[in-house]
Amino acid sequence: ALGVGVEGNLTITTGNLTLNNIALTLGGDFVLTSGTFIPGNADHTVAGDWTETGGTTFEAALGKFTFTGDAKTITTDAAGGNKFFNLFINPGGGNTVNAGSELDIDGELQVTDGTLAMAGNSADVAGITDIDGTLSQSTGSIFTANGNIEIDASGLLSLTTGTFTANAITDIDGTLSLTTGTFTANGLTDVDGTLLIEGTGIYNADGQFTADG
């Protein structure tokens, strides 16, 4: 596949940028202040911050974005309809990518290695949510997973506060930790790992619940 590498920042202030099948490797920040970015169906990598201004257009109908930078922030105009398709978080063990806004994901969310810290921001994921690293939520965060939830053996889903709604299968081979947060499983739950409920944490099992761990 064709590719283009940018060692510094990429800023779109007007007009349109369409990549089609060209993979973008970005060493710095991405900033969309006006205009349209159509990334196509390639696999893109971003090492810096991601910032979209309200009123812009980001049309990711296919493809994947992987964020690899530590202490970087993803801020989107999800409220205006901008969406990722597949979003992968891979800053490495002990490192964190922060959500600076609501995240709307039409495909898969995968936390490969490291942490995606939602803080108080919300997310809506149409496809699979696959956690090998850590996904954390805190006050005000509302996470809706419409595809299967896969917390793998090395994975941790941590709800200090906030709410998480799983509308399909929840497969826990790693750890689901609830401190004062609420997890609602509307589909089947299979626990081969650890379900840890502390403080005022709540787990609502509205579907079949199987615990083998």
PDB file of C-alpha atoms in Angstrom:
ATOM      1  CA  ALA A   1       0.000   0.000   0.000  1.00  0.00           C
ATOM      2  CA  LEU A   2       1.068   3.558  -0.669  1.00  0.00           C
ATOM      3  CA  GLY A   3       2.055   5.707   2.298  1.00  0.00           C
ATOM      4  CA  VAL A   4       2.983   9.232   3.258  1.00  0.00           C
ATOM      5  CA  GLY A   5       5.040  10.207   6.298  1.00  0.00           C
ATOM      6  CA  VAL A   6       4.901  13.542   8.101  1.00  0.00           C
ATOM      7  CA  GLU A   7       7.552  14.034  10.785  1.00  0.00           C
ATOM      8  CA  GLY A   8       5.988  17.194  12.217  1.00  0.00           C
ATOM      9  CA  ASN A   9       2.394  18.408  12.538  1.00  0.00           C
ATOM     10  CA  LEU A  10      -0.411  18.245   9.996  1.00  0.00           C
ATOM     11  CA  THR A  11      -2.853  21.178  10.085  1.00  0.00           C
ATOM     12  CA  ILE A  12      -5.872  21.631   7.792  1.00  0.00           C
ATOM     13  CA  THR A  13      -7.178  25.200   7.859  1.00  0.00           C
ATOM     14  CA  THR A  14      -9.352  25.177   4.740  1.00  0.00           C
ATOM     15  CA  GLY A  15     -10.269  22.991   1.770  1.00  0.00           C
ATOM     16  CA  ASN A  16     -10.306  19.201   1.578  1.00  0.00           C
ATOM     17  CA  LEU A  17      -7.697  16.481   2.176  1.00  0.00           C
ATOM     18  CA  THR A  18      -8.549  13.045   0.725  1.00  0.00           C
ATOM     19  CA  LEU A  19      -6.115  10.144   1.172  1.00  0.00           C
ATOM     20  CA  ASN A  20      -8.050   7.298  -0.504  1.00  0.00           C
ATOM     21  CA  ASN A  21      -5.819   4.190  -0.056  1.00  0.00           C
ATOM     22  CA  ILE A  22      -2.749   6.110   1.157  1.00  0.00           C
ATOM     23  CA  ALA A  23      -1.582   5.321   4.704  1.00  0.00           C
ATOM     24  CA  LEU A  24      -0.611   8.323   6.829  1.00  0.00           C
ATOM     25  CA  THR A  25       2.199   8.083   9.398  1.00  0.00           C
ATOM     26  CA  LEU A  26       2.124  11.273  11.452  1.00  0.00           C
ATOM     27  CA  GLY A  27       4.938  11.990  13.907  1.00  0.00           C
ATOM     28  CA  GLY A  28       3.344  15.110  15.381  1.00  0.00           C
ATOM     29  CA  ASP A  29      -0.115  16.583  15.999  1.00  0.00           C
ATOM     30  CA  PHE A  30      -3.178  16.589  13.751  1.00  0.00           C
ATOM     31  CA  VAL A  31      -5.302  19.771  13.747  1.00  0.00           C
ATOM     32  CA  LEU A  32      -8.489  20.271  11.730  1.00  0.00           C
ATOM     33  CA  THR A  33      -9.689  23.865  12.136  1.00  0.00           C
ATOM     34  CA  SER A  34     -11.804  24.145   8.974  1.00  0.00           C
ATOM     35  CA  GLY A  35     -12.613  22.072   5.909  1.00  0.00           C
ATOM     36  CA  THR A  36     -12.821  18.302   5.379  1.00  0.00           C
ATOM     37  CA  PHE A  37     -10.542  15.321   5.988  1.00  0.00           C
ATOM     38  CA  ILE A  38     -11.438  12.037   4.233  1.00  0.00           C
ATOM     39  CA  PRO A  39      -8.851   9.421   5.289  1.00  0.00           C
ATOM     40  CA  GLY A  40      -9.996   6.538   3.064  1.00  0.00           C
ATOM     41  CA  ASN A  41      -9.589   2.872   3.987  1.00  0.00           C
ATOM     42  CA  ALA A  42      -5.873   2.632   4.858  1.00  0.00           C
ATOM     43  CA  ASP A  43      -4.237   2.079   8.262  1.00  0.00           C
ATOM     44  CA  HIS A  44      -3.025   5.384   9.708  1.00  0.00           C
ATOM     45  CA  THR A  45      -0.723   6.063  12.676  1.00  0.00           C
ATOM     46  CA  VAL A  46      -0.680   9.234  14.803  1.00  0.00           C
ATOM     47  CA  ALA A  47       1.981   9.917  17.452  1.00  0.00           C
ATOM     48  CA  GLY A  48       0.731  13.327  18.610  1.00  0.00           C
ATOM     49  CA  ASP A  49      -2.476  15.019  19.715  1.00  0.00           C
ATOM     50  CA  TRP A  50      -5.631  14.966  17.592  1.00  0.00           C
ATOM     51  CA  THR A  51      -7.798  18.113  17.577  1.00  0.00           C
ATOM     52  CA  GLU A  52     -10.958  18.830  15.565  1.00  0.00           C
ATOM     53  CA  THR A  53     -12.725  22.179  15.737  1.00  0.00           C
ATOM     54  CA  GLY A  54     -16.526  22.279  15.766  1.00  0.00           C
ATOM     55  CA  GLY A  55     -18.071  22.630  12.309  1.00  0.00           C
ATOM     56  CA  THR A  56     -15.379  20.607  10.517  1.00  0.00           C
ATOM     57  CA  THR A  57     -15.917  17.329   8.646  1.00  0.00           C
ATOM     58  CA  PHE A  58     -13.982  14.137   9.357  1.00  0.00           C
ATOM     59  CA  GLU A  59     -15.326  11.238   7.304  1.00  0.00           C
ATOM     60  CA  ALA A  60     -13.739   7.911   8.252  1.00  0.00           C
ATOM     61  CA  ALA A  61     -16.017   5.376   6.570  1.00  0.00           C
ATOM     62  CA  LEU A  62     -13.370   2.607   6.589  1.00  0.00           C
ATOM     63  CA  GLY A  63      -9.775   2.079   7.691  1.00  0.00           C
ATOM     64  CA  LYS A  64      -8.013   2.359  11.022  1.00  0.00           C
ATOM     65  CA  PHE A  65      -6.322   5.002  13.146  1.00  0.00           C
ATOM     66  CA  THR A  66      -3.720   3.892  15.701  1.00  0.00           C
ATOM     67  CA  PHE A  67      -2.581   6.354  18.375  1.00  0.00           C
ATOM     68  CA  THR A  68       0.889   5.631  19.734  1.00  0.00           C
ATOM     69  CA  GLY A  69       1.965   8.738  21.695  1.00  0.00           C
ATOM     70  CA  ASP A  70       2.138   8.884  25.489  1.00  0.00           C
ATOM     71  CA  ALA A  71       0.142  11.624  27.291  1.00  0.00           C
ATOM     72  CA  LYS A  72      -1.541  12.623  24.027  1.00  0.00           C
ATOM     73  CA  THR A  73      -5.186  13.687  23.705  1.00  0.00           C
ATOM     74  CA  ILE A  74      -7.904  12.887  21.149  1.00  0.00           C
ATOM     75  CA  THR A  75     -10.437  15.715  20.797  1.00  0.00           C
ATOM     76  CA  THR A  76     -13.123  15.254  18.151  1.00  0.00           C
ATOM     77  CA  ASP A  77     -16.260  16.997  16.967  1.00  0.00           C
ATOM     78  CA  ALA A  78     -18.359  13.906  17.653  1.00  0.00           C
ATOM     79  CA  ALA A  79     -21.239  16.178  18.637  1.00  0.00           C
ATOM     80  CA  GLY A  80     -21.144  17.505  15.076  1.00  0.00           C
ATOM     81  CA  GLY A  81     -21.165  14.022  13.537  1.00  0.00           C
ATOM     82  CA  ASN A  82     -17.422  13.338  13.119  1.00  0.00           C
ATOM     83  CA  LYS A  83     -16.526   9.677  13.673  1.00  0.00           C
ATOM     84  CA  PHE A  84     -13.619   7.262  13.593  1.00  0.00           C
ATOM     85  CA  PHE A  85     -14.144   3.875  11.968  1.00  0.00           C
ATOM     86  CA  ASN A  86     -11.602   1.570  13.657  1.00  0.00           C
ATOM     87  CA  LEU A  87      -9.730   3.195  16.542  1.00  0.00           C
ATOM     88  CA  PHE A  88      -6.688   1.468  18.069  1.00  0.00           C
ATOM     89  CA  ILE A  89      -4.891   2.737  21.187  1.00  0.00           C
ATOM     90  CA  ASN A  90      -1.285   1.545  21.478  1.00  0.00           C
ATOM     91  CA  PRO A  91       1.012   3.949  23.390  1.00  0.00           C
ATOM     92  CA  GLY A  92       2.853   1.061  25.094  1.00  0.00           C
ATOM     93  CA  GLY A  93       2.715  -0.356  28.600  1.00  0.00           C
ATOM     94  CA  GLY A  94       2.532   2.258  31.346  1.00  0.00           C
ATOM     95  CA  ASN A  95       1.612   5.001  28.849  1.00  0.00           C
ATOM     96  CA  THR A  96      -1.733   6.750  28.323  1.00  0.00           C
ATOM     97  CA  VAL A  97      -3.834   8.269  25.546  1.00  0.00           C
ATOM     98  CA  ASN A  98      -6.524  10.648  26.842  1.00  0.00           C
ATOM     99  CA  ALA A  99      -9.982  11.321  25.460  1.00  0.00           C
ATOM    100  CA  GLY A 100     -10.486  15.086  25.359  1.00  0.00           C
ATOM    101  CA  SER A 101     -14.061  14.826  24.121  1.00  0.00           C
ATOM    102  CA  GLU A 102     -16.806  12.360  23.265  1.00  0.00           C
ATOM    103  CA  LEU A 103     -15.671   9.557  20.925  1.00  0.00           C
ATOM    104  CA  ASP A 104     -17.969   8.123  18.249  1.00  0.00           C
ATOM    105  CA  ILE A 105     -16.622   4.925  16.648  1.00  0.00           C
ATOM    106  CA  ASP A 106     -18.414   3.234  13.743  1.00  0.00           C
ATOM    107  CA  GLY A 107     -16.185   0.136  13.792  1.00  0.00           C
ATOM    108  CA  GLU A 108     -13.929  -1.447  16.427  1.00  0.00           C
ATOM    109  CA  LEU A 109     -12.238   0.055  19.463  1.00  0.00           C
ATOM    110  CA  GLN A 110      -9.087  -1.786  20.510  1.00  0.00           C
ATOM    111  CA  VAL A 111      -6.876  -0.863  23.452  1.00  0.00           C
ATOM    112  CA  THR A 112      -3.818  -2.887  22.506  1.00  0.00           C
ATOM    113  CA  ASP A 113      -1.122  -1.858  25.011  1.00  0.00           C
ATOM    114  CA  GLY A 114      -1.272   1.036  27.461  1.00  0.00           C
ATOM    115  CA  THR A 115      -4.317   3.002  28.667  1.00  0.00           C
ATOM    116  CA  LEU A 116      -7.216   4.847  27.080  1.00  0.00           C
ATOM    117  CA  ALA A 117      -8.388   7.271  29.778  1.00  0.00           C
ATOM    118  CA  MET A 118     -11.905   8.475  29.036  1.00  0.00           C
ATOM    119  CA  ALA A 119     -11.977  10.682  32.166  1.00  0.00           C
ATOM    120  CA  GLY A 120     -15.487  12.180  32.162  1.00  0.00           C
ATOM    121  CA  ASN A 121     -15.979  11.853  28.395  1.00  0.00           C
ATOM    122  CA  SER A 122     -18.464   9.522  26.736  1.00  0.00           C
ATOM    123  CA  ALA A 123     -18.118   7.027  23.906  1.00  0.00           C
ATOM    124  CA  ASP A 124     -20.336   5.092  21.518  1.00  0.00           C
ATOM    125  CA  VAL A 125     -18.832   2.041  19.775  1.00  0.00           C
ATOM    126  CA  ALA A 126     -20.731   0.240  17.021  1.00  0.00           C
ATOM    127  CA  GLY A 127     -18.389  -2.757  16.741  1.00  0.00           C
ATOM    128  CA  ILE A 128     -16.216  -4.815  19.083  1.00  0.00           C
ATOM    129  CA  THR A 129     -14.541  -3.255  22.120  1.00  0.00           C
ATOM    130  CA  ASP A 130     -11.345  -5.287  22.616  1.00  0.00           C
ATOM    131  CA  ILE A 131      -9.244  -4.509  25.701  1.00  0.00           C
ATOM    132  CA  ASP A 132      -5.727  -5.939  26.047  1.00  0.00           C
ATOM    133  CA  GLY A 133      -4.477  -2.877  27.931  1.00  0.00           C
ATOM    134  CA  THR A 134      -6.585  -0.610  30.184  1.00  0.00           C
ATOM    135  CA  LEU A 135      -9.769   1.326  29.515  1.00  0.00           C
ATOM    136  CA  SER A 136     -10.687   3.692  32.369  1.00  0.00           C
ATOM    137  CA  GLN A 137     -13.736   5.858  33.057  1.00  0.00           C
ATOM    138  CA  SER A 138     -14.527   8.444  35.721  1.00  0.00           C
ATOM    139  CA  THR A 139     -17.273  10.902  36.691  1.00  0.00           C
ATOM    140  CA  GLY A 140     -19.748  11.735  33.940  1.00  0.00           C
ATOM    141  CA  SER A 141     -18.490   9.201  31.408  1.00  0.00           C
ATOM    142  CA  ILE A 142     -21.201   7.242  29.584  1.00  0.00           C
ATOM    143  CA  PHE A 143     -19.844   4.399  27.463  1.00  0.00           C
ATOM    144  CA  THR A 144     -22.151   2.471  25.107  1.00  0.00           C
ATOM    145  CA  ALA A 145     -20.765  -0.700  23.503  1.00  0.00           C
ATOM    146  CA  ASN A 146     -23.074  -2.077  20.824  1.00  0.00           C
ATOM    147  CA  GLY A 147     -20.731  -4.888  19.751  1.00  0.00           C
ATOM    148  CA  ASN A 148     -19.130  -7.576  21.889  1.00  0.00           C
ATOM    149  CA  ILE A 149     -16.882  -6.628  24.823  1.00  0.00           C
ATOM    150  CA  GLU A 150     -13.675  -8.650  25.000  1.00  0.00           C
ATOM    151  CA  ILE A 151     -11.552  -8.046  28.104  1.00  0.00           C
ATOM    152  CA  ASP A 152      -8.559 -10.233  27.346  1.00  0.00           C
ATOM    153  CA  ALA A 153      -6.314 -11.904  29.944  1.00  0.00           C
ATOM    154  CA  SER A 154      -4.038  -8.847  30.216  1.00  0.00           C
ATOM    155  CA  GLY A 155      -6.927  -6.382  29.978  1.00  0.00           C
ATOM    156  CA  LEU A 156      -8.542  -4.114  32.580  1.00  0.00           C
ATOM    157  CA  LEU A 157     -11.804  -2.187  32.309  1.00  0.00           C
ATOM    158  CA  SER A 158     -11.905   0.202  35.276  1.00  0.00           C
ATOM    159  CA  LEU A 159     -14.984   2.218  36.228  1.00  0.00           C
ATOM    160  CA  THR A 160     -14.036   4.504  39.091  1.00  0.00           C
ATOM    161  CA  THR A 161     -17.338   6.224  38.402  1.00  0.00           C
ATOM    162  CA  GLY A 162     -19.392   6.570  35.237  1.00  0.00           C
ATOM    163  CA  THR A 163     -21.650   4.112  33.436  1.00  0.00           C
ATOM    164  CA  PHE A 164     -20.943   1.401  30.883  1.00  0.00           C
ATOM    165  CA  THR A 165     -23.695  -0.282  28.861  1.00  0.00           C
ATOM    166  CA  ALA A 166     -22.870  -3.501  27.008  1.00  0.00           C
ATOM    167  CA  ASN A 167     -25.563  -4.358  24.466  1.00  0.00           C
ATOM    168  CA  ALA A 168     -23.995  -7.600  23.193  1.00  0.00           C
ATOM    169  CA  ILE A 169     -21.768 -10.339  24.702  1.00  0.00           C
ATOM    170  CA  THR A 170     -19.395  -9.438  27.574  1.00  0.00           C
ATOM    171  CA  ASP A 171     -16.407 -11.812  27.746  1.00  0.00           C
ATOM    172  CA  ILE A 172     -14.187 -11.197  30.793  1.00  0.00           C
ATOM    173  CA  ASP A 173     -10.879 -13.090  30.683  1.00  0.00           C
ATOM    174  CA  GLY A 174      -9.040 -10.226  32.388  1.00  0.00           C
ATOM    175  CA  THR A 175     -10.481  -7.830  34.999  1.00  0.00           C
ATOM    176  CA  LEU A 176     -13.605  -5.691  35.198  1.00  0.00           C
ATOM    177  CA  SER A 177     -13.277  -3.370  38.205  1.00  0.00           C
ATOM    178  CA  LEU A 178     -16.221  -1.324  39.540  1.00  0.00           C
ATOM    179  CA  THR A 179     -15.588   1.167  42.352  1.00  0.00           C
ATOM    180  CA  THR A 180     -18.590   3.492  42.264  1.00  0.00           C
ATOM    181  CA  GLY A 181     -19.437   2.998  38.603  1.00  0.00           C
ATOM    182  CA  THR A 182     -22.320   1.072  37.037  1.00  0.00           C
ATOM    183  CA  PHE A 183     -21.948  -1.664  34.401  1.00  0.00           C
ATOM    184  CA  THR A 184     -25.090  -2.906  32.667  1.00  0.00           C
ATOM    185  CA  ALA A 185     -24.838  -6.114  30.619  1.00  0.00           C
ATOM    186  CA  ASN A 186     -27.835  -6.453  28.308  1.00  0.00           C
ATOM    187  CA  GLY A 187     -26.402  -9.574  26.687  1.00  0.00           C
ATOM    188  CA  LEU A 188     -24.687 -12.751  27.836  1.00  0.00           C
ATOM    189  CA  THR A 189     -21.810 -12.382  30.330  1.00  0.00           C
ATOM    190  CA  ASP A 190     -19.012 -14.964  30.572  1.00  0.00           C
ATOM    191  CA  VAL A 191     -16.508 -14.456  33.397  1.00  0.00           C
ATOM    192  CA  ASP A 192     -13.334 -16.549  33.229  1.00  0.00           C
ATOM    193  CA  GLY A 193     -11.265 -13.772  34.782  1.00  0.00           C
ATOM    194  CA  THR A 194     -12.072 -11.338  37.606  1.00  0.00           C
ATOM    195  CA  LEU A 195     -15.185  -9.267  38.288  1.00  0.00           C
ATOM    196  CA  LEU A 196     -14.243  -6.896  41.135  1.00  0.00           C
ATOM    197  CA  ILE A 197     -17.029  -4.857  42.759  1.00  0.00           C
ATOM    198  CA  GLU A 198     -15.993  -2.421  45.495  1.00  0.00           C
ATOM    199  CA  GLY A 199     -17.590   0.503  47.314  1.00  0.00           C
ATOM    200  CA  THR A 200     -20.903   1.333  45.661  1.00  0.00           C
ATOM    201  CA  GLY A 201     -20.082  -0.283  42.327  1.00  0.00           C
ATOM    202  CA  ILE A 202     -23.059  -1.889  40.551  1.00  0.00           C
ATOM    203  CA  TYR A 203     -23.178  -4.709  38.008  1.00  0.00           C
ATOM    204  CA  ASN A 204     -26.568  -5.171  36.345  1.00  0.00           C
ATOM    205  CA  ALA A 205     -26.801  -8.554  34.620  1.00  0.00           C
ATOM    206  CA  ASP A 206     -29.884  -8.292  32.408  1.00  0.00           C
ATOM    207  CA  GLY A 207     -28.741 -11.229  30.264  1.00  0.00           C
ATOM    208  CA  GLN A 208     -27.398 -14.713  31.004  1.00  0.00           C
ATOM    209  CA  PHE A 209     -24.499 -14.683  33.474  1.00  0.00           C
ATOM    210  CA  THR A 210     -21.837 -17.428  33.603  1.00  0.00           C
ATOM    211  CA  ALA A 211     -18.879 -17.324  36.032  1.00  0.00           C
ATOM    212  CA  ASP A 212     -16.097 -19.887  35.587  1.00  0.00           C
ATOM    213  CA  GLY A 213     -13.264 -17.846  37.107  1.00  0.00           C
TER     214      GLY A 213
END
